[in-house]
């Protein structure tokens, strides 16, 4: 239920002194994201801010390992509100009081002013994830929920409901720079208390806010997963924009993994060309945790717009996005060896590889990389000798099938323009073919009596 207290009803209040004690706690990440944590010693350092009519005191806390839920900042306050009637000095963005990340603060005011916004600023040294956590010890004497803003004053995260039961603005990916947290207080209150902690951890796999329009869209690296979060819808909250570029016409896969959320609301993604002409749109409910599609796209730059179509989703809903050019998306080809027969086998199936290893075959690693799309490599099986053969040559494939080899269809596909050559060798005694990307091995095995048959195909 939406709070009956809104920002325009808050009064101007004051604040007193700022003291800081050091303690770093790793930021925790949700399941769609990869985690990264930073740690520091628990040695305390203190720093003071200009005297104000309320006191902000840093609190020490115990360091904890990263966990799946957002880390909550807890402050055991011993701060006393200061006396005097001097006005607070951090009532605007320009005069924001500096606070440190990964430290806990208790903010108290008792100055008799009305409708103030208390401003704090902090620095992000490297791209990472920030989670603003907060609590209100006295529910009858409280601040509003905080708002996270960038240096331009644009809202990165807020609680659309101003829900006092919430304790976090959720994980937000930020670029290096200066950011702001703004608190308000209820206009009739002459005192209020809030606990504040800004959890930060370096992480290069997250989006970087503010990316709420195509002009500031985050650049996606093809084949790399980007983690992110979204709160509310495009009108009342945010919309995340991304861009990617493909150099030539190809088949592209769009893949989204989303946090499960108990709601009938939905995710919406729109794909645009560089002129913002819509190519396609996708929509799926919050109960569904993934969405993917493959489509043919011409060369050029494209944009993705993503929204979580629910009002006031706090903490934000985590998701990730991956855009892949299937022609250059690697598919590992595993190699296993039978010690008794001396035969090698190649497969892209992890299940087949594991089954053979379970039967005593020796796993020899990834031999080379096929592609998600491309030219087919055929597989045939000789029932008498137990040999397999792999070839790109359709005529060779058809000839072997006519001679009684079992047709096992397409084993994998390869990119003819890939940069690594895969050589084929033939053992006249056993009838086996082996494949290698090492030219040195190719030459050495020929000296041992095998026949070199040249380049079979190319590997990514």
Short mmCIF file of C-alpha atoms in Angstrom, two decimals:
data_model
loop_
_atom_site.label_atom_id
_atom_site.label_comp_id
_atom_site.label_asym_id
_atom_site.label_seq_id
_atom_site.Cartn_x
_atom_site.Cartn_y
_atom_site.Cartn_z
CA UNK A 1 0.00 0.00 0.00
CA UNK A 2 1.37 3.39 -0.92
CA UNK A 3 2.53 5.59 1.95
CA UNK A 4 0.32 8.53 2.72
CA UNK A 5 3.38 10.68 3.34
CA UNK A 6 4.85 12.08 0.12
CA UNK A 7 7.93 14.16 -0.52
CA UNK A 8 6.16 17.50 -0.97
CA UNK A 9 4.78 17.25 2.62
CA UNK A 10 8.17 16.93 4.33
CA UNK A 11 9.58 19.83 6.30
CA UNK A 12 12.99 21.61 6.52
CA UNK A 13 15.13 20.04 9.19
CA UNK A 14 18.80 20.08 10.19
CA UNK A 15 21.71 17.75 10.86
CA UNK A 16 24.82 17.88 13.11
CA UNK A 17 28.23 16.14 13.05
CA UNK A 18 29.65 13.37 10.91
CA UNK A 19 32.08 10.73 12.28
CA UNK A 20 33.22 7.72 10.30
CA UNK A 21 34.45 4.29 11.45
CA UNK A 22 35.87 1.88 8.90
CA UNK A 23 34.35 -1.52 8.15
CA UNK A 24 33.96 -3.14 4.73
CA UNK A 25 31.37 -5.84 4.12
CA UNK A 26 31.23 -7.75 0.82
CA UNK A 27 28.25 -6.87 -1.36
CA UNK A 28 26.01 -9.87 -2.09
CA UNK A 29 24.57 -10.70 -5.54
CA UNK A 30 21.34 -12.50 -6.79
CA UNK A 31 21.36 -15.91 -8.79
CA UNK A 32 21.08 -14.43 -12.50
CA UNK A 33 24.48 -12.45 -11.51
CA UNK A 34 28.12 -13.43 -11.17
CA UNK A 35 29.57 -12.18 -7.75
CA UNK A 36 32.63 -10.08 -6.87
CA UNK A 37 33.60 -8.94 -3.35
CA UNK A 38 36.04 -6.54 -1.73
CA UNK A 39 37.32 -6.73 1.81
CA UNK A 40 39.23 -4.42 4.15
CA UNK A 41 40.63 -4.67 7.64
CA UNK A 42 38.40 -3.87 10.59
CA UNK A 43 40.74 -1.17 11.84
CA UNK A 44 38.65 1.92 12.56
CA UNK A 45 39.29 5.37 11.13
CA UNK A 46 37.35 8.46 12.09
CA UNK A 47 36.61 11.59 10.08
CA UNK A 48 34.44 14.49 11.05
CA UNK A 49 32.09 16.67 9.02
CA UNK A 50 31.14 20.30 9.77
CA UNK A 51 29.11 20.69 12.96
CA UNK A 52 25.40 20.29 12.29
CA UNK A 53 22.27 20.14 14.43
CA UNK A 54 22.08 16.35 14.17
CA UNK A 55 24.85 13.79 14.48
CA UNK A 56 25.90 11.20 11.91
CA UNK A 57 28.02 8.47 13.44
CA UNK A 58 29.81 5.62 11.67
CA UNK A 59 29.22 2.24 13.24
CA UNK A 60 31.50 -0.78 13.08
CA UNK A 61 30.11 -4.13 11.91
CA UNK A 62 31.41 -7.68 11.52
CA UNK A 63 32.68 -8.66 8.07
CA UNK A 64 30.52 -11.33 6.43
CA UNK A 65 30.88 -13.54 3.35
CA UNK A 66 28.86 -12.69 0.24
CA UNK A 67 25.35 -14.12 0.32
CA UNK A 68 22.40 -14.44 -2.03
CA UNK A 69 20.26 -11.79 -0.36
CA UNK A 70 21.21 -8.09 -0.36
CA UNK A 71 23.57 -7.27 2.48
CA UNK A 72 21.88 -5.20 5.17
CA UNK A 73 23.74 -2.50 7.01
CA UNK A 74 23.25 -2.65 10.76
CA UNK A 75 24.38 0.17 13.03
CA UNK A 76 24.49 -0.07 16.80
CA UNK A 77 24.11 3.58 17.64
CA UNK A 78 25.65 5.33 20.61
CA UNK A 79 25.39 8.75 19.02
CA UNK A 80 23.59 11.50 20.88
CA UNK A 81 21.79 14.29 19.14
CA UNK A 82 23.70 17.50 19.59
CA UNK A 83 22.31 20.57 21.21
CA UNK A 84 21.98 24.00 19.63
CA UNK A 85 19.70 25.44 17.01
CA UNK A 86 22.17 25.85 14.14
CA UNK A 87 20.79 24.83 10.75
CA UNK A 88 21.96 21.68 8.96
CA UNK A 89 24.46 22.28 6.18
CA UNK A 90 23.75 19.30 3.89
CA UNK A 91 20.26 20.29 2.75
CA UNK A 92 21.12 20.32 -0.97
CA UNK A 93 23.04 18.27 -3.50
CA UNK A 94 25.70 20.98 -3.69
CA UNK A 95 26.36 20.76 0.06
CA UNK A 96 26.03 16.98 0.43
CA UNK A 97 27.99 15.43 3.30
CA UNK A 98 30.63 12.90 2.21
CA UNK A 99 30.23 9.31 3.43
CA UNK A 100 32.30 6.21 2.69
CA UNK A 101 31.15 2.98 1.09
CA UNK A 102 31.05 -0.20 3.18
CA UNK A 103 30.58 1.69 6.46
CA UNK A 104 27.48 1.98 8.64
CA UNK A 105 26.07 5.31 9.80
CA UNK A 106 23.36 6.45 12.20
CA UNK A 107 21.72 9.73 11.26
CA UNK A 108 19.83 11.68 13.93
CA UNK A 109 18.17 15.05 13.84
CA UNK A 110 16.52 17.24 16.45
CA UNK A 111 16.49 20.80 15.19
CA UNK A 112 12.86 21.82 14.81
CA UNK A 113 13.19 22.64 11.12
CA UNK A 114 10.58 21.57 8.59
CA UNK A 115 10.70 19.66 5.30
CA UNK A 116 14.43 19.16 4.73
CA UNK A 117 16.12 16.82 2.29
CA UNK A 118 19.35 15.50 3.76
CA UNK A 119 22.01 14.83 1.11
CA UNK A 120 25.02 12.51 1.23
CA UNK A 121 27.60 11.75 -1.45
CA UNK A 122 29.96 8.85 -2.00
CA UNK A 123 32.50 7.75 -4.58
CA UNK A 124 32.68 4.57 -6.65
CA UNK A 125 36.36 4.00 -7.53
CA UNK A 126 35.82 1.31 -10.19
CA UNK A 127 32.88 -0.19 -12.04
CA UNK A 128 30.92 -2.27 -9.58
CA UNK A 129 27.68 -2.92 -7.73
CA UNK A 130 26.19 -0.73 -5.00
CA UNK A 131 23.40 -1.70 -2.63
CA UNK A 132 22.02 1.08 -0.42
CA UNK A 133 20.63 -0.50 2.76
CA UNK A 134 18.77 1.40 5.46
CA UNK A 135 16.51 1.02 8.47
CA UNK A 136 14.40 3.21 10.75
CA UNK A 137 14.75 2.18 14.42
CA UNK A 138 11.76 4.21 15.60
CA UNK A 139 8.76 3.78 13.33
CA UNK A 140 7.06 6.84 14.82
CA UNK A 141 10.08 9.09 14.28
CA UNK A 142 11.48 8.40 10.86
CA UNK A 143 12.96 9.66 7.67
CA UNK A 144 11.55 8.84 4.28
CA UNK A 145 13.09 5.99 2.30
CA UNK A 146 16.24 7.14 0.49
CA UNK A 147 16.73 7.95 -3.18
CA UNK A 148 19.92 7.05 -5.10
CA UNK A 149 20.99 9.58 -7.75
CA UNK A 150 23.91 10.09 -10.11
CA UNK A 151 26.05 13.23 -10.35
CA UNK A 152 23.59 14.76 -12.83
CA UNK A 153 20.74 14.35 -10.33
CA UNK A 154 19.04 11.55 -12.27
CA UNK A 155 17.25 8.93 -10.17
CA UNK A 156 18.96 5.54 -10.26
CA UNK A 157 16.79 3.82 -7.64
CA UNK A 158 14.03 4.71 -5.22
CA UNK A 159 11.10 3.06 -3.46
CA UNK A 160 8.07 4.07 -5.50
CA UNK A 161 5.81 3.20 -2.54
CA UNK A 162 7.99 4.81 0.16
CA UNK A 163 7.47 1.50 1.98
CA UNK A 164 8.99 1.64 5.47
CA UNK A 165 9.13 -2.17 5.67
CA UNK A 166 11.77 -2.26 2.93
CA UNK A 167 15.44 -2.12 3.88
CA UNK A 168 17.28 -1.99 0.55
CA UNK A 169 17.32 -0.25 -2.82
CA UNK A 170 18.73 -3.45 -4.30
CA UNK A 171 21.81 -4.08 -6.40
CA UNK A 172 22.68 -1.30 -8.85
CA UNK A 173 25.53 -1.46 -11.37
CA UNK A 174 27.49 1.81 -11.38
CA UNK A 175 30.39 3.27 -13.33
CA UNK A 176 33.23 5.04 -11.51
CA UNK A 177 32.14 8.44 -10.24
CA UNK A 178 30.31 10.38 -7.54
CA UNK A 179 26.78 9.43 -6.46
CA UNK A 180 24.23 10.80 -4.01
CA UNK A 181 21.76 9.48 -1.44
CA UNK A 182 18.89 11.76 -0.44
CA UNK A 183 16.75 11.38 2.69
CA UNK A 184 13.67 13.40 3.59
CA UNK A 185 11.81 13.59 6.92
CA UNK A 186 8.14 13.84 7.78
CA UNK A 187 7.23 17.50 8.00
CA UNK A 188 5.71 17.45 11.51
CA UNK A 189 8.57 15.52 13.12
CA UNK A 190 11.17 17.43 15.13
CA UNK A 191 13.38 14.34 15.51
CA UNK A 192 14.16 11.31 13.39
CA UNK A 193 16.68 8.49 13.19
CA UNK A 194 17.90 6.43 10.26
CA UNK A 195 20.62 3.83 9.76
CA UNK A 196 22.47 3.96 6.44
CA UNK A 197 25.03 1.74 4.74
CA UNK A 198 26.25 1.89 1.14
CA UNK A 199 27.57 -1.54 0.22
CA UNK A 200 29.97 -1.62 -2.73
CA UNK A 201 31.92 -4.32 -4.56
CA UNK A 202 33.97 -4.08 -7.74
CA UNK A 203 32.34 -6.01 -10.59
CA UNK A 204 32.84 -5.54 -14.33
CA UNK A 205 29.96 -7.77 -15.48
CA UNK A 206 27.10 -5.44 -14.50
CA UNK A 207 25.28 -2.72 -16.38
CA UNK A 208 26.27 0.85 -15.55
CA UNK A 209 23.52 3.26 -14.58
CA UNK A 210 22.31 5.70 -15.77
CA UNK A 211 21.29 3.89 -18.99
CA UNK A 212 17.63 4.91 -19.20
CA UNK A 213 17.61 6.09 -22.82
CA UNK A 214 19.10 5.01 -26.13
CA UNK A 215 21.53 7.95 -26.11
CA UNK A 216 23.26 6.53 -23.01
CA UNK A 217 22.72 2.83 -23.76
CA UNK A 218 25.24 0.38 -22.30
CA UNK A 219 27.41 -1.29 -24.94
CA UNK A 220 27.08 -5.08 -24.97
CA UNK A 221 29.99 -7.32 -25.90
CA UNK A 222 28.76 -10.12 -28.16
CA UNK A 223 28.84 -13.46 -26.39
CA UNK A 224 29.29 -11.91 -22.94
CA UNK A 225 26.59 -11.93 -20.26
CA UNK A 226 25.72 -8.60 -18.61
CA UNK A 227 23.99 -8.61 -15.21
CA UNK A 228 21.52 -5.90 -14.27
CA UNK A 229 18.45 -4.92 -12.26
CA UNK A 230 15.24 -3.05 -13.03
CA UNK A 231 12.62 -1.45 -10.79
CA UNK A 232 9.07 -0.42 -11.70
CA UNK A 233 8.03 0.33 -15.27
CA UNK A 234 9.15 2.85 -17.87
CA UNK A 235 6.73 5.54 -16.64
CA UNK A 236 7.13 5.30 -12.85
CA UNK A 237 10.57 3.72 -12.63
CA UNK A 238 13.29 3.02 -15.15
CA UNK A 239 13.98 1.49 -18.52
CA UNK A 240 17.32 -0.13 -19.28
CA UNK A 241 18.86 0.41 -22.72
CA UNK A 242 21.66 -1.56 -24.39
CA UNK A 243 23.31 -1.43 -27.79
CA UNK A 244 25.31 -3.92 -29.84
CA UNK A 245 26.92 -3.88 -33.27
CA UNK A 246 27.38 -6.67 -35.80
CA UNK A 247 29.82 -6.24 -38.67
CA UNK A 248 28.02 -8.40 -41.23
CA UNK A 249 24.72 -10.19 -41.70
CA UNK A 250 24.43 -13.16 -39.36
CA UNK A 251 22.12 -15.11 -37.09
CA UNK A 252 21.94 -13.62 -33.60
CA UNK A 253 20.68 -15.14 -30.36
CA UNK A 254 19.06 -12.94 -27.72
CA UNK A 255 18.92 -14.56 -24.29
CA UNK A 256 17.44 -13.18 -21.06
CA UNK A 257 17.45 -14.80 -17.62
CA UNK A 258 15.22 -13.18 -15.03
CA UNK A 259 14.53 -13.51 -11.33
CA UNK A 260 11.30 -15.31 -10.45
CA UNK A 261 8.80 -12.93 -8.90
CA UNK A 262 5.36 -13.77 -7.52
CA UNK A 263 3.34 -11.47 -9.71
CA UNK A 264 1.15 -11.55 -12.80
CA UNK A 265 3.15 -8.63 -14.17
CA UNK A 266 5.68 -9.09 -16.92
CA UNK A 267 9.00 -8.21 -18.52
CA UNK A 268 9.02 -6.38 -21.85
CA UNK A 269 11.96 -6.19 -24.28
CA UNK A 270 11.99 -4.27 -27.55
CA UNK A 271 14.64 -4.57 -30.26
CA UNK A 272 15.29 -1.47 -32.40
CA UNK A 273 17.46 -0.59 -35.37
CA UNK A 274 19.85 2.36 -35.15
CA UNK A 275 17.06 4.68 -36.39
CA UNK A 276 14.82 3.36 -33.55
CA UNK A 277 12.56 1.49 -35.94
CA UNK A 278 11.27 -1.48 -33.96
CA UNK A 279 12.41 -4.90 -35.20
CA UNK A 280 10.69 -7.14 -32.66
CA UNK A 281 9.27 -7.18 -29.14
CA UNK A 282 9.12 -9.85 -26.43
CA UNK A 283 7.02 -10.19 -23.31
CA UNK A 284 6.97 -12.83 -20.57
CA UNK A 285 5.52 -13.06 -17.08
CA UNK A 286 7.58 -12.73 -13.91
CA UNK A 287 6.96 -16.39 -13.07
CA UNK A 288 8.98 -17.34 -16.17
CA UNK A 289 12.73 -17.18 -15.61
CA UNK A 290 14.10 -17.05 -19.16
CA UNK A 291 13.38 -15.91 -22.69
CA UNK A 292 15.42 -16.42 -25.84
CA UNK A 293 15.13 -16.00 -29.58
CA UNK A 294 17.31 -16.37 -32.67
CA UNK A 295 16.89 -14.11 -35.67
CA UNK A 296 18.75 -13.01 -38.77
CA UNK A 297 20.08 -9.46 -38.61
CA UNK A 298 21.95 -7.35 -41.13
CA UNK A 299 25.11 -5.45 -40.36
CA UNK A 300 24.63 -2.41 -38.13
CA UNK A 301 23.96 -1.16 -34.62
CA UNK A 302 20.90 -2.32 -32.68
CA UNK A 303 19.28 -1.28 -29.40
CA UNK A 304 17.50 -3.29 -26.70
CA UNK A 305 15.05 -1.65 -24.28
CA UNK A 306 14.04 -3.63 -21.20
CA UNK A 307 11.40 -2.79 -18.60
CA UNK A 308 9.94 -4.60 -15.61
CA UNK A 309 6.28 -3.71 -15.97
CA UNK A 310 5.29 -3.49 -12.33
CA UNK A 311 4.87 -0.44 -10.15
CA UNK A 312 7.31 -0.09 -7.28
CA UNK A 313 9.21 -3.38 -7.46
CA UNK A 314 11.66 -3.02 -4.56
CA UNK A 315 14.20 -4.49 -4.23
CA UNK A 316 14.76 -4.27 -7.99
CA UNK A 317 14.35 -7.44 -10.02
CA UNK A 318 17.65 -8.93 -11.15
CA UNK A 319 18.18 -10.19 -14.68
CA UNK A 320 20.93 -10.74 -17.23
CA UNK A 321 21.16 -10.36 -20.99
CA UNK A 322 23.38 -12.08 -23.56
CA UNK A 323 23.57 -11.28 -27.27
CA UNK A 324 25.54 -13.79 -29.34
CA UNK A 325 26.61 -13.96 -32.97
CA UNK A 326 26.05 -17.66 -33.51
CA UNK A 327 28.63 -17.85 -36.29
CA UNK A 328 31.38 -17.00 -33.79
CA UNK A 329 29.90 -18.60 -30.67
CA UNK A 330 32.23 -21.39 -29.59
CA UNK A 331 31.01 -24.96 -29.10
CA UNK A 332 33.70 -27.14 -27.45
CA UNK A 333 34.50 -30.49 -29.06
CA UNK A 334 35.69 -32.98 -26.42
CA UNK A 335 38.23 -35.74 -27.08
CA UNK A 336 38.31 -39.09 -25.26
CA UNK A 337 40.68 -42.04 -25.68
CA UNK A 338 40.11 -45.79 -25.37
CA UNK A 339 43.26 -47.33 -23.85
CA UNK A 340 42.38 -50.86 -25.02
CA UNK A 341 41.51 -50.17 -28.66
CA UNK A 342 43.71 -47.10 -29.10
CA UNK A 343 40.81 -45.23 -30.69
CA UNK A 344 39.95 -41.56 -30.16
CA UNK A 345 36.44 -40.17 -30.12
CA UNK A 346 35.20 -36.60 -30.60
CA UNK A 347 31.87 -35.18 -29.45
CA UNK A 348 30.18 -31.90 -28.54
CA UNK A 349 27.91 -33.77 -26.13
CA UNK A 350 29.03 -33.50 -22.51
CA UNK A 351 26.64 -36.35 -21.70
CA UNK A 352 28.25 -38.65 -24.29
CA UNK A 353 31.73 -37.65 -23.10
CA UNK A 354 30.83 -38.38 -19.48
CA UNK A 355 29.25 -41.72 -20.40
CA UNK A 356 32.42 -42.86 -22.18
CA UNK A 357 34.65 -41.68 -19.32
CA UNK A 358 32.40 -43.67 -16.97
CA UNK A 359 33.15 -46.75 -19.09
CA UNK A 360 36.89 -46.29 -18.78
CA UNK A 361 37.77 -43.94 -21.64
CA UNK A 362 40.33 -41.25 -20.78
CA UNK A 363 39.21 -37.65 -21.12
CA UNK A 364 41.81 -35.61 -23.06
CA UNK A 365 40.18 -32.17 -22.92
CA UNK A 366 38.75 -29.86 -25.57
CA UNK A 367 40.32 -30.66 -28.94
CA UNK A 368 38.94 -27.63 -30.85
CA UNK A 369 35.88 -25.38 -31.05
CA UNK A 370 32.99 -25.76 -33.45
CA UNK A 371 30.44 -22.97 -34.07
CA UNK A 372 26.75 -22.61 -33.17
CA UNK A 373 25.93 -22.19 -36.86
CA UNK A 374 27.94 -22.85 -40.01
CA UNK A 375 28.89 -25.65 -42.38
CA UNK A 376 28.05 -29.22 -41.28
CA UNK A 377 30.61 -31.83 -40.26
CA UNK A 378 29.18 -35.32 -40.80
CA UNK A 379 29.77 -38.37 -38.60
CA UNK A 380 29.82 -42.03 -39.67
CA UNK A 381 30.35 -45.23 -37.66
CA UNK A 382 31.94 -48.52 -38.78
CA UNK A 383 30.19 -51.34 -36.93
CA UNK A 384 32.98 -53.86 -37.67
CA UNK A 385 36.01 -51.89 -36.49
CA UNK A 386 34.38 -49.49 -34.04
CA UNK A 387 35.88 -46.54 -35.89
CA UNK A 388 34.17 -43.20 -36.31
CA UNK A 389 34.86 -40.80 -39.14
CA UNK A 390 34.19 -37.06 -39.34
CA UNK A 391 34.19 -35.12 -42.59
CA UNK A 392 32.93 -31.89 -44.16
CA UNK A 393 32.93 -33.62 -47.55
CA UNK A 394 29.36 -34.65 -48.38
CA UNK A 395 30.59 -36.93 -51.20
CA UNK A 396 32.90 -38.79 -48.78
CA UNK A 397 30.08 -39.05 -46.26
CA UNK A 398 27.64 -40.52 -48.81
CA UNK A 399 30.28 -42.95 -50.14
CA UNK A 400 31.00 -44.34 -46.66
CA UNK A 401 27.28 -44.75 -45.94
CA UNK A 402 26.92 -46.73 -49.20
CA UNK A 403 29.80 -48.95 -48.08
CA UNK A 404 27.93 -49.86 -44.92
CA UNK A 405 29.01 -47.21 -42.42
CA UNK A 406 26.20 -46.03 -40.16
CA UNK A 407 25.04 -42.50 -40.92
CA UNK A 408 25.15 -40.53 -37.63
CA UNK A 409 24.19 -37.28 -39.36
CA UNK A 410 25.71 -33.89 -38.50
CA UNK A 411 28.16 -34.03 -35.60
CA UNK A 412 28.64 -30.24 -35.35
CA UNK A 413 28.91 -27.13 -37.50
CA UNK A 414 32.03 -25.06 -38.18
CA UNK A 415 32.77 -21.53 -39.33
CA UNK A 416 34.74 -21.73 -42.62
CA UNK A 417 36.23 -18.31 -41.83
CA UNK A 418 37.50 -19.25 -38.36
CA UNK A 419 41.16 -18.60 -37.67
CA UNK A 420 42.51 -21.96 -36.44
CA UNK A 421 43.19 -24.88 -38.80
CA UNK A 422 42.19 -28.40 -37.80
CA UNK A 423 44.38 -31.06 -39.47
CA UNK A 424 43.33 -34.65 -40.21
CA UNK A 425 45.57 -37.72 -40.01
CA UNK A 426 44.89 -41.33 -41.03
CA UNK A 427 46.33 -44.53 -39.55
CA UNK A 428 46.61 -47.14 -42.33
CA UNK A 429 46.84 -50.00 -39.84
CA UNK A 430 43.84 -49.25 -37.60
CA UNK A 431 41.78 -47.23 -40.07
CA UNK A 432 41.43 -44.45 -37.49
CA UNK A 433 41.34 -40.71 -38.18
CA UNK A 434 42.55 -38.21 -35.61
CA UNK A 435 42.31 -34.41 -35.65
CA UNK A 436 44.63 -31.77 -34.23
CA UNK A 437 45.06 -28.00 -34.28
CA UNK A 438 48.83 -28.37 -33.73
CA UNK A 439 50.84 -28.24 -36.93
CA UNK A 440 53.86 -29.56 -35.02
CA UNK A 441 51.88 -32.61 -33.91
CA UNK A 442 50.54 -33.03 -37.44
CA UNK A 443 54.09 -33.22 -38.83
CA UNK A 444 55.40 -35.46 -36.02
CA UNK A 445 52.58 -38.01 -36.36
CA UNK A 446 53.24 -38.26 -40.11
CA UNK A 447 56.86 -39.15 -39.31
CA UNK A 448 55.47 -41.97 -37.15
CA UNK A 449 53.76 -43.45 -40.20
CA UNK A 450 50.36 -41.77 -40.26
CA UNK A 451 49.13 -40.20 -43.48
CA UNK A 452 48.54 -36.45 -43.41
CA UNK A 453 45.26 -35.54 -45.09
CA UNK A 454 45.49 -31.76 -44.86
CA UNK A 455 43.02 -29.31 -43.34
CA UNK A 456 39.74 -30.92 -42.29
CA UNK A 457 38.01 -27.65 -41.22
CA UNK A 458 38.66 -24.59 -39.06
CA UNK A 459 38.19 -23.97 -35.34
CA UNK A 460 37.07 -20.85 -33.50
#
